Tab-separated table of N, CA and C in Angstrom:
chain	number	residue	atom	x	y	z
A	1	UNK	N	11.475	0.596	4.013
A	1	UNK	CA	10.855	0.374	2.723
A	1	UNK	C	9.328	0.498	2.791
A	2	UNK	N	8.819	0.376	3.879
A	2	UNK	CA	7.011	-0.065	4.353
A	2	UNK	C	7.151	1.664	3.923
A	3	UNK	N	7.577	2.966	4.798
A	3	UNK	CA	7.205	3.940	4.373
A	3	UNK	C	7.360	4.440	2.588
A	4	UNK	N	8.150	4.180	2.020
A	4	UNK	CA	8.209	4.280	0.173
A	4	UNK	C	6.639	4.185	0.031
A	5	UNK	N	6.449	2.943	0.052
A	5	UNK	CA	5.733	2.509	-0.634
A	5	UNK	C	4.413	2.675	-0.287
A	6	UNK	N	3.934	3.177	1.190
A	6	UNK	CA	2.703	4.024	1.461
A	6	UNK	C	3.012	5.344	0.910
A	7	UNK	N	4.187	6.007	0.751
A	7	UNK	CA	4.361	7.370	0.338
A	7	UNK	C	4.146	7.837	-1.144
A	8	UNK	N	4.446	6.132	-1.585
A	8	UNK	CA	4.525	6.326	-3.440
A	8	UNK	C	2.735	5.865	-3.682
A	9	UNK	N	2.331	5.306	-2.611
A	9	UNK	CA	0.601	5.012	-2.906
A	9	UNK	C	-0.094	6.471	-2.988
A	10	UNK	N	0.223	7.112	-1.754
A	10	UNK	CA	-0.557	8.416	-1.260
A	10	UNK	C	-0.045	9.560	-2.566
A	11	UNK	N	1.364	9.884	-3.151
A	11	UNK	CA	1.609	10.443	-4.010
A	11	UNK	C	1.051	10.528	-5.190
A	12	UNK	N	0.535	9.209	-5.577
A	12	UNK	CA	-0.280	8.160	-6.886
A	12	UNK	C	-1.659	9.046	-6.497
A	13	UNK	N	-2.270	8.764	-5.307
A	13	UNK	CA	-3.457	9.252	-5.210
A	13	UNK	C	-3.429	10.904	-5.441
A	14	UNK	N	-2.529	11.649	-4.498
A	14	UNK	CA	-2.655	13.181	-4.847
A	14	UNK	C	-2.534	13.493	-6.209
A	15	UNK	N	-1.665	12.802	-7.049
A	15	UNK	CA	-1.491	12.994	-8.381
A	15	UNK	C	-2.680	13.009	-8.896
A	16	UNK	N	-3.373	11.670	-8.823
A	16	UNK	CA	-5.303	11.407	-9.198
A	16	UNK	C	-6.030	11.971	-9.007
A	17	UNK	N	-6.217	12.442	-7.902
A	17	UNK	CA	-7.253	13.548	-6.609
A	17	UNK	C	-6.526	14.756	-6.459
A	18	UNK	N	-5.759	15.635	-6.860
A	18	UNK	CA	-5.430	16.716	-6.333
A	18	UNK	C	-6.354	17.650	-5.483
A	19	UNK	N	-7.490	17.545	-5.969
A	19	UNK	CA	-8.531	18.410	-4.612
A	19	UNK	C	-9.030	17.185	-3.251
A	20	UNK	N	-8.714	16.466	-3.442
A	20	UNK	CA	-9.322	15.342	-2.258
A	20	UNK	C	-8.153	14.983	-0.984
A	21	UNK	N	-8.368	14.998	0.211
A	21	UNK	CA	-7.269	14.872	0.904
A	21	UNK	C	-6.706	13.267	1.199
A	22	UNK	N	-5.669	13.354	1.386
A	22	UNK	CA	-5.212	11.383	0.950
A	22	UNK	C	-4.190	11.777	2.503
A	23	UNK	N	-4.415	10.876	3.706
A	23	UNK	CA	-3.972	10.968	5.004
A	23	UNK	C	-3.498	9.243	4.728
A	24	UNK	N	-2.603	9.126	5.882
A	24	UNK	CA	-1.622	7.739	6.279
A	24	UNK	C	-2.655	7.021	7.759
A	25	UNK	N	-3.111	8.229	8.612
A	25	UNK	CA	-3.539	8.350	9.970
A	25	UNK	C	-5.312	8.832	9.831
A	26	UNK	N	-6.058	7.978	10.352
A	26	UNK	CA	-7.162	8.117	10.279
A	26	UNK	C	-7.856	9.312	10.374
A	27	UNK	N	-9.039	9.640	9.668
A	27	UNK	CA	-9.163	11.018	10.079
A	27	UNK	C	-10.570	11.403	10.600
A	28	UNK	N	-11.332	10.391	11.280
A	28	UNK	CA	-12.550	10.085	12.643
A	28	UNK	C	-13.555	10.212	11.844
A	29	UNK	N	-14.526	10.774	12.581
A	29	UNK	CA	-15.679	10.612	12.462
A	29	UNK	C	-16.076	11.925	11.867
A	30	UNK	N	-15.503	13.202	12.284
A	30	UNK	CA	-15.972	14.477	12.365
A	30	UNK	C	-15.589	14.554	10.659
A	31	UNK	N	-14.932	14.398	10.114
A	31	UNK	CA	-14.172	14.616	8.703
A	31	UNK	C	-15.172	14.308	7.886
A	32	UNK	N	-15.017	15.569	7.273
A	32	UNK	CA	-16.293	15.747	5.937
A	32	UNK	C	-15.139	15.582	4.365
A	33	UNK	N	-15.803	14.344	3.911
A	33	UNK	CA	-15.574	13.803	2.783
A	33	UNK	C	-15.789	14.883	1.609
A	34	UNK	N	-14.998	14.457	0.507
A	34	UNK	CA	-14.242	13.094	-0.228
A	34	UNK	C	-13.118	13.407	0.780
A	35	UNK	N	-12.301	12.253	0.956
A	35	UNK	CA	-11.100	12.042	1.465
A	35	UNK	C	-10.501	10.527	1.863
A	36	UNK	N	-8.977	10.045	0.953
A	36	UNK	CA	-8.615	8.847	1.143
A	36	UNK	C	-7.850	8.629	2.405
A	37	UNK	N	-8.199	7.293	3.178
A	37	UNK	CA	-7.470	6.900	4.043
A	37	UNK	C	-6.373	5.841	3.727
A	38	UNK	N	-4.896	5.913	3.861
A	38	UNK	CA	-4.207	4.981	3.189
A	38	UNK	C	-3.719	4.083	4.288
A	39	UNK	N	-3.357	2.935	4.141
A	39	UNK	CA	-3.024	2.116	5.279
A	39	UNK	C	-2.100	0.727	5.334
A	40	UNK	N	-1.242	0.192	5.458
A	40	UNK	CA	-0.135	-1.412	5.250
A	40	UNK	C	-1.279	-2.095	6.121
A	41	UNK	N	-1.898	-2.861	5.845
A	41	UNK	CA	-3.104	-4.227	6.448
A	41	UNK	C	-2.233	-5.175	6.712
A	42	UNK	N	-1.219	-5.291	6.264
A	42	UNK	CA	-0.692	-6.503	6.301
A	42	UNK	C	0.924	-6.569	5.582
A	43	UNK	N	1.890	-7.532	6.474
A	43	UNK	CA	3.502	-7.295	5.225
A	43	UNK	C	3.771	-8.948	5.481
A	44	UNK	N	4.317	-9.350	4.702
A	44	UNK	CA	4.968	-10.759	4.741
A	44	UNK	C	5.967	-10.990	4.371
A	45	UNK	N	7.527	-11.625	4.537
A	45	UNK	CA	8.562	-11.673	3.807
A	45	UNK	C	8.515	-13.472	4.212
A	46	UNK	N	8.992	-13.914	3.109
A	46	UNK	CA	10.015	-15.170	2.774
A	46	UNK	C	11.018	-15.249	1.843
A	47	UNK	N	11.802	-16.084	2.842
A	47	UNK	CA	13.204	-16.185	2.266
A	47	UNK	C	13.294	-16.910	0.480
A	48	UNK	N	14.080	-16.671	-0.318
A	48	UNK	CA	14.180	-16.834	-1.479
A	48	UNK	C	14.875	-17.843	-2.119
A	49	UNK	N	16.119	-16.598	-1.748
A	49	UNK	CA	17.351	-17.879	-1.884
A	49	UNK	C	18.551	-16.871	-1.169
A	50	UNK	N	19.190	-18.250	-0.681
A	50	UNK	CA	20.376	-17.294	0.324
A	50	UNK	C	19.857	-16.405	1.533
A	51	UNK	N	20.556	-14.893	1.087
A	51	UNK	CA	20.201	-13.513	1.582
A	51	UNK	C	19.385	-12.998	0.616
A	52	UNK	N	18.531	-13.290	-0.241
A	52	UNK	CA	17.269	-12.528	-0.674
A	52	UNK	C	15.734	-12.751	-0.453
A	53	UNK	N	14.957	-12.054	-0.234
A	53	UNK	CA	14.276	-12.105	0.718
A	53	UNK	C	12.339	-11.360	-0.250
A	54	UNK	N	11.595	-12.072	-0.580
A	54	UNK	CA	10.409	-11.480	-0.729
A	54	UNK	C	9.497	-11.211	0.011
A	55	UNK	N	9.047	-9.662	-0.221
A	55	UNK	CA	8.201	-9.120	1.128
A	55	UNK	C	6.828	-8.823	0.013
A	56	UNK	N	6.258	-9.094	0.770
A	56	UNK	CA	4.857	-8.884	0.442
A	56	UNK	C	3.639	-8.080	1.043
A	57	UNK	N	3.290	-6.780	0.630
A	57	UNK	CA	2.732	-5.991	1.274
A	57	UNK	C	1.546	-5.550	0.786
A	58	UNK	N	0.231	-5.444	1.772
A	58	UNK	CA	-0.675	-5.193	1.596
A	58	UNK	C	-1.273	-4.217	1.495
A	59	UNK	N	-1.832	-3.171	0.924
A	59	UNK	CA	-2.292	-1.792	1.398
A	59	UNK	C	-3.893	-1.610	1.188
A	60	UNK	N	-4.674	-0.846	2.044
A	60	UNK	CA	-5.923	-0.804	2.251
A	60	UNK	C	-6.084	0.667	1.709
A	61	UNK	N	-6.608	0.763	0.443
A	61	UNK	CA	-7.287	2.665	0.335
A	61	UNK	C	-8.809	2.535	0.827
A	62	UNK	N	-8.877	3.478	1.442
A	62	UNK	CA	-10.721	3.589	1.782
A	62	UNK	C	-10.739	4.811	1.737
A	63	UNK	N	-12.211	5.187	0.509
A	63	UNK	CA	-12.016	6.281	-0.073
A	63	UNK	C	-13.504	6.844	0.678
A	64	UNK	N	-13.951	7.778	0.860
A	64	UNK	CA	-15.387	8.162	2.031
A	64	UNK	C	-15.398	9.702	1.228
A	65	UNK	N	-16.245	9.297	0.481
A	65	UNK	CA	-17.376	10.296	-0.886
A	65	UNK	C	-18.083	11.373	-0.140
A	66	UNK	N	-18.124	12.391	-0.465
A	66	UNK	CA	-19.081	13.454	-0.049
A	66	UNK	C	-20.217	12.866	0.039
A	67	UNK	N	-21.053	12.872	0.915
A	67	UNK	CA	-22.553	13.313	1.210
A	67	UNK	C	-23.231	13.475	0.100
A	68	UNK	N	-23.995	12.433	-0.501
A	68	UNK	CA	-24.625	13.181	-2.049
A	68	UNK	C	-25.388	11.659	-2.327
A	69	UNK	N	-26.485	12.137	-3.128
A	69	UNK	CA	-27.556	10.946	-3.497
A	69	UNK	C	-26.426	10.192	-4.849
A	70	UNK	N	-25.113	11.238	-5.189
A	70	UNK	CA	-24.511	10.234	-6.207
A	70	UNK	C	-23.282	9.609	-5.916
A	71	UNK	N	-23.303	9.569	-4.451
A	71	UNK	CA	-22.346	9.008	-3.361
A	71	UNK	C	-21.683	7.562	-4.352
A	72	UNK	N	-22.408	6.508	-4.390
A	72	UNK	CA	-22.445	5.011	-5.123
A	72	UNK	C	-21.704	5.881	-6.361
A	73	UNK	N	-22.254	6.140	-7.684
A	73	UNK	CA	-21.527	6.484	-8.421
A	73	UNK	C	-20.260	6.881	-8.370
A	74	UNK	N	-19.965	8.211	-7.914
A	74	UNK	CA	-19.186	8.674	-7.107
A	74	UNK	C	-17.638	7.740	-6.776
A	75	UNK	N	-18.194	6.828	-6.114
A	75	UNK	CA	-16.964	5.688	-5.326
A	75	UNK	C	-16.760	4.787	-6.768
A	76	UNK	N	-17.774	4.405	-7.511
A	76	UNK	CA	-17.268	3.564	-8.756
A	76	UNK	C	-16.489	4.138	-9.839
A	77	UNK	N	-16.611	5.718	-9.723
A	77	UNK	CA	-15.717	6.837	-11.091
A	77	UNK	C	-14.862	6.632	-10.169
A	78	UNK	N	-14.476	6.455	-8.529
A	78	UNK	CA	-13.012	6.499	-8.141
A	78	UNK	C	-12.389	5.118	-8.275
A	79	UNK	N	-13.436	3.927	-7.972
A	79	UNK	CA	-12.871	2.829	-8.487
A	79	UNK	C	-12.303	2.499	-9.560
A	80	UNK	N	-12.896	2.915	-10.997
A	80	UNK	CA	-12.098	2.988	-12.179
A	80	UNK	C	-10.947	3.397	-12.158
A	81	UNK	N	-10.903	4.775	-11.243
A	81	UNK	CA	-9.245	5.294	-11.188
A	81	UNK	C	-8.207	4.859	-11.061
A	82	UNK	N	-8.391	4.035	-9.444
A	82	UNK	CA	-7.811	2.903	-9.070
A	82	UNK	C	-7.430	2.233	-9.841
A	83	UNK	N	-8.520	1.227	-10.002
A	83	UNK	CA	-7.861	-0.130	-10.919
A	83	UNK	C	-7.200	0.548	-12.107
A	84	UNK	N	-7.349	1.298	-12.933
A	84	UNK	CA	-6.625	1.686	-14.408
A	84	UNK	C	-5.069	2.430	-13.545
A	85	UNK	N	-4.893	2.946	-12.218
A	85	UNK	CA	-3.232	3.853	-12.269
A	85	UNK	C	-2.817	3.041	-10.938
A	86	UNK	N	-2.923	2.322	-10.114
A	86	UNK	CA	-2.460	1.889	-8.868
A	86	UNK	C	-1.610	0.305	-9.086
A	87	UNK	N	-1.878	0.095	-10.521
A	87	UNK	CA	-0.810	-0.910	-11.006
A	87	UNK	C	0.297	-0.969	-10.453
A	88	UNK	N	1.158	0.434	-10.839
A	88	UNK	CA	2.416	0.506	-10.929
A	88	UNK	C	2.253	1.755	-10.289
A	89	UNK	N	3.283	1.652	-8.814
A	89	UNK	CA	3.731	2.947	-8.424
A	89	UNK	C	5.403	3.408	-8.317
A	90	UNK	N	5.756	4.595	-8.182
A	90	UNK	CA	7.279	4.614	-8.288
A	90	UNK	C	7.510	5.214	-6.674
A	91	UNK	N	8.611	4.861	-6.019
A	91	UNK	CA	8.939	5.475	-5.023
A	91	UNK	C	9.998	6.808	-5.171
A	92	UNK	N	10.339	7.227	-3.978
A	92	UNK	CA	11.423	8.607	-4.068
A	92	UNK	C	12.453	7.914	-4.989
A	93	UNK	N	13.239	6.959	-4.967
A	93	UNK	CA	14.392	6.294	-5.403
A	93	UNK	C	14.136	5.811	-6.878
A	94	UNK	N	12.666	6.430	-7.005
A	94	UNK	CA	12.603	5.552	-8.735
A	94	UNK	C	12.227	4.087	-9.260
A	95	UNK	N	12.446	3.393	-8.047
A	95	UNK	CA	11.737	2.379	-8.104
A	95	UNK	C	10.402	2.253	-8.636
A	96	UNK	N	10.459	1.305	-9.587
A	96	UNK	CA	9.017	1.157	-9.977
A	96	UNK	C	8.564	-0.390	-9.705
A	97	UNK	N	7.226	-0.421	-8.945
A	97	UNK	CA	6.582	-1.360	-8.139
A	97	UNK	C	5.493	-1.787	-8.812
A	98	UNK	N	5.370	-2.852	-8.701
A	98	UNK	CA	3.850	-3.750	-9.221
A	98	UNK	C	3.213	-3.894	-8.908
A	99	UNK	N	1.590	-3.465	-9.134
A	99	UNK	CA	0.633	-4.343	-7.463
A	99	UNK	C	-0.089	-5.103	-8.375
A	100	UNK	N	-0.252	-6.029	-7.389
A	100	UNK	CA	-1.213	-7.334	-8.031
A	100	UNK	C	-2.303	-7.468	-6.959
A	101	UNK	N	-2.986	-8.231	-7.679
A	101	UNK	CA	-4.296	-8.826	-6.532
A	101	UNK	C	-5.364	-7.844	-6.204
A	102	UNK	N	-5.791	-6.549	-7.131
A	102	UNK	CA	-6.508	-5.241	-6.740
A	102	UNK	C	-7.825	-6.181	-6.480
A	103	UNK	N	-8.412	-5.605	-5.771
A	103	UNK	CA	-9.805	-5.843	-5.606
A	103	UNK	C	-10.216	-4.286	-4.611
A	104	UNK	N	-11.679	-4.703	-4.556
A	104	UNK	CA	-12.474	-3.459	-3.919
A	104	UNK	C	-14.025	-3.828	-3.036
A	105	UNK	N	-13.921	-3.367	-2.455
A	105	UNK	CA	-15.135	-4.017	-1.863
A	105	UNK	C	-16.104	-2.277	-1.158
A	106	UNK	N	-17.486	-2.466	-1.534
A	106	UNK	CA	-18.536	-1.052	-0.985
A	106	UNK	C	-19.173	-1.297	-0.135
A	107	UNK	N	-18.514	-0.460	0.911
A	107	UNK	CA	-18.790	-0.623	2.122
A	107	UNK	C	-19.903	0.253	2.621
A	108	UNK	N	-20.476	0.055	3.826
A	108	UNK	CA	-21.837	0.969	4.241
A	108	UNK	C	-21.395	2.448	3.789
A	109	UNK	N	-20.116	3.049	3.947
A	109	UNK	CA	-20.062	4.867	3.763
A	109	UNK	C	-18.541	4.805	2.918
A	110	UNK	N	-18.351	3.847	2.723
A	110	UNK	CA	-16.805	4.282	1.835
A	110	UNK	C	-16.877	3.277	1.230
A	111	UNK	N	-15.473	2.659	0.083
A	111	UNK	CA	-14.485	2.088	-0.608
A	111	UNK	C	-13.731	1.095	0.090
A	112	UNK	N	-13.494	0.323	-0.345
A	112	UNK	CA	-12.659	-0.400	0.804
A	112	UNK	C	-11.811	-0.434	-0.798
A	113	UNK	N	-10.546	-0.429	-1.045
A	113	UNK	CA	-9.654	-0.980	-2.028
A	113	UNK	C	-8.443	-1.490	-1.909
A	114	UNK	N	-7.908	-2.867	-2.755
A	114	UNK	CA	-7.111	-2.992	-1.622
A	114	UNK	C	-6.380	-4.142	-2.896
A	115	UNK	N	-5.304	-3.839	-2.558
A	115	UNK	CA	-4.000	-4.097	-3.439
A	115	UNK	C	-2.470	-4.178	-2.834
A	116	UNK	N	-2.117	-5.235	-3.806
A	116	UNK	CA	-0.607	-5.811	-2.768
A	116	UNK	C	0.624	-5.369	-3.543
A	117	UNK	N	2.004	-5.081	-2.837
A	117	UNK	CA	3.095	-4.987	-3.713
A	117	UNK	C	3.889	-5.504	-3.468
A	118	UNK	N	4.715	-6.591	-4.373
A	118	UNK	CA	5.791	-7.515	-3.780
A	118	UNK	C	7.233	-6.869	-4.187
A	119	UNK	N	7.959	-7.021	-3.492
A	119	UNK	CA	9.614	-6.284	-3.589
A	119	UNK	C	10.263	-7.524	-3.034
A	120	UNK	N	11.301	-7.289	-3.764
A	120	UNK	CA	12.562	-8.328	-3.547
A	120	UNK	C	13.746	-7.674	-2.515
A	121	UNK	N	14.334	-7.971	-1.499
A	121	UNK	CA	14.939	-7.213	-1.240
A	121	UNK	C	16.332	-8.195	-0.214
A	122	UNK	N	17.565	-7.443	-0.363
A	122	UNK	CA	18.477	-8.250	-0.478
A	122	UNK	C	19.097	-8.364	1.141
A	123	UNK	N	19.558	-9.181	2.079
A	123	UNK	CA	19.883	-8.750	3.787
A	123	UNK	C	21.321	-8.890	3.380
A	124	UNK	N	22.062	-7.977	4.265
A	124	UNK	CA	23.415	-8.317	4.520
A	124	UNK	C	23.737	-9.532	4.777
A	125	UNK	N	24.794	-10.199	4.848
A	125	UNK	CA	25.269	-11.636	5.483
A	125	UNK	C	25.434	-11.632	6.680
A	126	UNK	N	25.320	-12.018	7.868
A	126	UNK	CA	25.979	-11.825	8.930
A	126	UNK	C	26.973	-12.482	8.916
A	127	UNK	N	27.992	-11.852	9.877
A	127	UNK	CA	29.494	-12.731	9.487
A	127	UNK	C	29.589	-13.727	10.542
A	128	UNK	N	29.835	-14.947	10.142
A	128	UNK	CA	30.063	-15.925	10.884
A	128	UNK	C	31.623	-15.904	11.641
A	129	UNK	N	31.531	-16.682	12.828
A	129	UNK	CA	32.799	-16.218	13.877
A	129	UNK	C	33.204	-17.403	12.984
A	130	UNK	N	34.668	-17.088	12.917
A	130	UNK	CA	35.560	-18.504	12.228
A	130	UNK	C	36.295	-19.061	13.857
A	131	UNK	N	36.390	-20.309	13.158
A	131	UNK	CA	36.468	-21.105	14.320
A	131	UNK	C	38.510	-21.082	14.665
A	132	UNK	N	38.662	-20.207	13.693
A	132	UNK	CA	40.457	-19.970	13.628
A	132	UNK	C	40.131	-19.090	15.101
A	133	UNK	N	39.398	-18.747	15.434
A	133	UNK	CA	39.835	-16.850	16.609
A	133	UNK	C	39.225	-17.531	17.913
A	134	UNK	N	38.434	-18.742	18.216
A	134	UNK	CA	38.094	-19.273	19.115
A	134	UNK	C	39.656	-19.669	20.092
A	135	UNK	N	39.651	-19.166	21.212
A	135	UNK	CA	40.433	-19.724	22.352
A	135	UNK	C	39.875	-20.595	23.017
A	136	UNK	N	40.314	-21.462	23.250
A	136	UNK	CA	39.911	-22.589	24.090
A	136	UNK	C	40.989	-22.060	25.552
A	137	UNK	N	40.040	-22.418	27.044
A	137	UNK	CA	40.860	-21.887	28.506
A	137	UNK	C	40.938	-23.260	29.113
């Protein structure tokens, strides 16, 4: 599920950016901007009730602006983007996801943005041994 939902982030972004490159895997030092780095910072699950289970996942965009005295601007027309379409993303399966908690923070050469998505998601039971099939020797 961790891959969906970096796949339905990075999709969200190419959709937004079609000329800007949007990578999962860092892309160094040498890489000449605009270009988003997408990333899971963080996942959490607790139990609900029973076998259902809330996971809670974090994702980091850091967006690194061309070279340009309108660099600052620049990262705030992409910040708007963000916050107004990264609400709601859909995965391959159609799922449609919520993110809460957006915030953003401007960093010395990029974006830091960073938004969570919670999913519910259900575990099999494991089957308990019944105590009928126990042999005692």
């Amino acid at each position: 599920m961790y891959n969906e939902i970096l796949d339905a982030v990075m999709k969200k972004l190419g959709d937004l950016f079609p000329e800007t490159k949007v990578s999962a895997d860092p892309l160094g030092e040498g890489e000449i901007g605009p270009y988003f780095e997408v990333r899971i910072t963080q996942a959490e699950e607790k139990p609900v009730n029973g076998n259902r289970y809330l996971r809670n996942i974090s994702i980091s965009i850091m967006y690194y602006p061309k070279e340009s005295r309108d660099a600052i601007r620049e990262r705030n027309n992409v910040l708007d983007a963000l916050m107004d379409n990264l609400e709601y993303i859909t995965t391959t399966d159609g799922s449609l996801i919520r993110g809460s908690m957006r915030t953003a923070k401007n960093e010395e050469r990029y974006l830091n943005f960073l938004t969570e998505y919670q999913i519910h998601v259900l575990k099999s039971a494991k089957a308990e041994e019944s105590m009928e099939d126990i042999e005692l020797n």
